[in-house]
Coordinates of C-alpha atoms in Angstrom, one line a residue:
V76 CA 0.0 0.0 0.0
V77 CA 2.9 2.3 0.8
F78 CA 4.4 1.8 -2.7
V79 CA 1.1 2.5 -4.3
V80 CA 0.7 5.7 -2.5
W81 CA 4.3 6.6 -3.4
Y82 CA 3.7 6.0 -7.1
C83 CA 0.4 7.9 -7.0
V84 CA 2.1 10.9 -5.5
E85 CA 4.9 10.6 -8.1
L86 CA 2.3 10.4 -10.9
M87 CA 0.3 13.4 -9.6
L88 CA 3.5 15.5 -9.3
K89 CA 4.4 14.6 -12.9
L90 CA 0.9 15.5 -14.1
C91 CA 1.1 18.8 -12.2
V92 CA 4.5 19.7 -13.6
H93 CA 4.1 18.5 -17.2
R94 CA 0.4 19.1 -17.7
G95 CA -0.5 18.5 -21.4
F96 CA 3.0 17.5 -22.3
F97 CA 2.7 14.5 -20.1
F98 CA 0.8 12.8 -22.9
I99 CA 2.5 14.3 -25.9
G100 CA 6.1 14.8 -24.8
P101 CA 9.1 12.6 -25.7
D102 CA 8.4 10.3 -22.7
A103 CA 4.7 9.9 -23.5
A104 CA 4.9 6.2 -23.9
W105 CA 6.7 5.7 -20.6
N106 CA 4.3 8.1 -18.8
C107 CA 1.3 6.1 -20.1
L108 CA 2.9 2.9 -18.9
D109 CA 3.4 4.5 -15.5
M110 CA -0.2 5.6 -15.4
A111 CA -1.4 2.1 -16.4
L112 CA 0.7 0.5 -13.7
V113 CA -0.5 2.9 -11.0
A114 CA -4.1 2.4 -12.1
T115 CA -3.9 -1.4 -11.9
S116 CA -2.2 -1.2 -8.5
L117 CA -5.0 1.1 -7.3
V118 CA -7.6 -1.3 -8.6
E119 CA -5.8 -4.2 -6.9
V120 CA -5.6 -2.4 -3.6
A121 CA -9.2 -1.3 -3.8
L122 CA -10.5 -4.8 -4.5
T123 CA -8.2 -6.8 -2.2
G124 CA -8.6 -4.4 0.7
P125 CA -12.2 -5.5 1.4
A126 CA -11.3 -9.1 0.6
N127 CA -8.8 -9.2 3.5
S128 CA -11.6 -8.4 5.9
N129 CA -13.4 -11.6 4.9
S130 CA -16.3 -9.8 3.3
G131 CA -16.9 -12.7 0.8
V132 CA -15.6 -10.8 -2.3
N133 CA -14.1 -13.2 -4.8
V134 CA -11.0 -11.5 -6.2
S135 CA -9.4 -14.5 -7.9
F136 CA -9.4 -12.7 -11.2
M137 CA -6.9 -10.3 -9.7
R138 CA -4.2 -12.9 -10.1
S139 CA -4.2 -12.3 -13.8
V140 CA -3.9 -8.6 -13.2
R141 CA -0.8 -9.1 -11.1
F142 CA 0.9 -10.2 -14.4
F143 CA 0.8 -6.6 -15.4
K144 CA 2.9 -5.8 -12.4
L145 CA 5.8 -7.4 -14.2
A146 CA 5.7 -4.4 -16.5
K147 CA 7.3 -2.4 -13.7
V148 CA 10.5 -4.0 -14.8
L149 CA 10.2 -2.1 -18.0
R150 CA 10.8 1.1 -16.1
V151 CA 14.4 0.1 -15.7
F152 CA 14.9 0.3 -19.5
R153 CA 14.0 4.0 -19.2
T154 CA 17.4 4.6 -17.5
V155 CA 19.4 2.7 -20.1
R156 CA 19.5 5.7 -22.5
F157 CA 21.3 7.7 -19.9
F158 CA 24.2 5.2 -20.0
S159 CA 25.0 5.7 -23.7
E160 CA 28.8 5.9 -23.0
L161 CA 28.7 2.7 -21.0
R162 CA 26.8 1.0 -23.8
L163 CA 29.4 2.3 -26.3
M164 CA 32.2 0.8 -24.2
F165 CA 30.3 -2.5 -23.9
D166 CA 29.8 -2.6 -27.7
C167 CA 33.5 -2.0 -28.3
V168 CA 34.5 -4.8 -25.9
L169 CA 32.1 -7.2 -27.6
G170 CA 33.4 -6.1 -31.0
S171 CA 37.0 -6.7 -29.9
L172 CA 36.2 -10.2 -28.7
I173 CA 35.9 -11.5 -32.3
S174 CA 39.4 -10.1 -33.0
L175 CA 40.7 -11.6 -29.8
L176 CA 39.3 -15.0 -30.8
W177 CA 41.1 -14.9 -34.2
C178 CA 44.3 -13.8 -32.5
L179 CA 44.2 -16.7 -30.2
I180 CA 43.5 -19.1 -33.1
M181 CA 46.5 -17.6 -34.9
I182 CA 48.8 -18.0 -31.9
I183 CA 47.7 -21.6 -31.4
F184 CA 48.4 -22.3 -35.1
I185 CA 51.9 -20.8 -34.9
V186 CA 52.7 -22.7 -31.7
Y187 CA 51.5 -25.9 -33.3
F188 CA 53.4 -25.3 -36.5
F189 CA 56.7 -24.6 -34.7
S190 CA 56.2 -27.5 -32.3
L191 CA 55.9 -29.8 -35.3
L192 CA 59.1 -28.3 -36.8
I193 CA 61.0 -28.8 -33.6
V194 CA 59.7 -32.3 -33.0
Q195 CA 60.5 -33.4 -36.6
G196 CA 63.9 -31.7 -36.5
L197 CA 65.0 -33.7 -33.4

């Protein structure tokens, strides 16, 4: 419940600050995702709150709604664009691994070739 309140406050502050640009700005898709997540969390809290008091409300369908909570993981990808330099370094390291592999193969071939020369010469 505390996290739902926290996210609601965050969403309300974003709406107050951005107003109309909340839905048409560069982060509009992320903002809509945040709004959908907060809405589903509010619905879940509203429906499971009375169910915890044994009022007889059947909320088994809310288990399928909890699947949408996994979408909160997508919020992490929003921060990925801030690490463009780190991503560039990671791409360079991955690109150099192919060259490293071919260098190792060449070194193994040279060692094998000279070991055959030395063994055959003795």
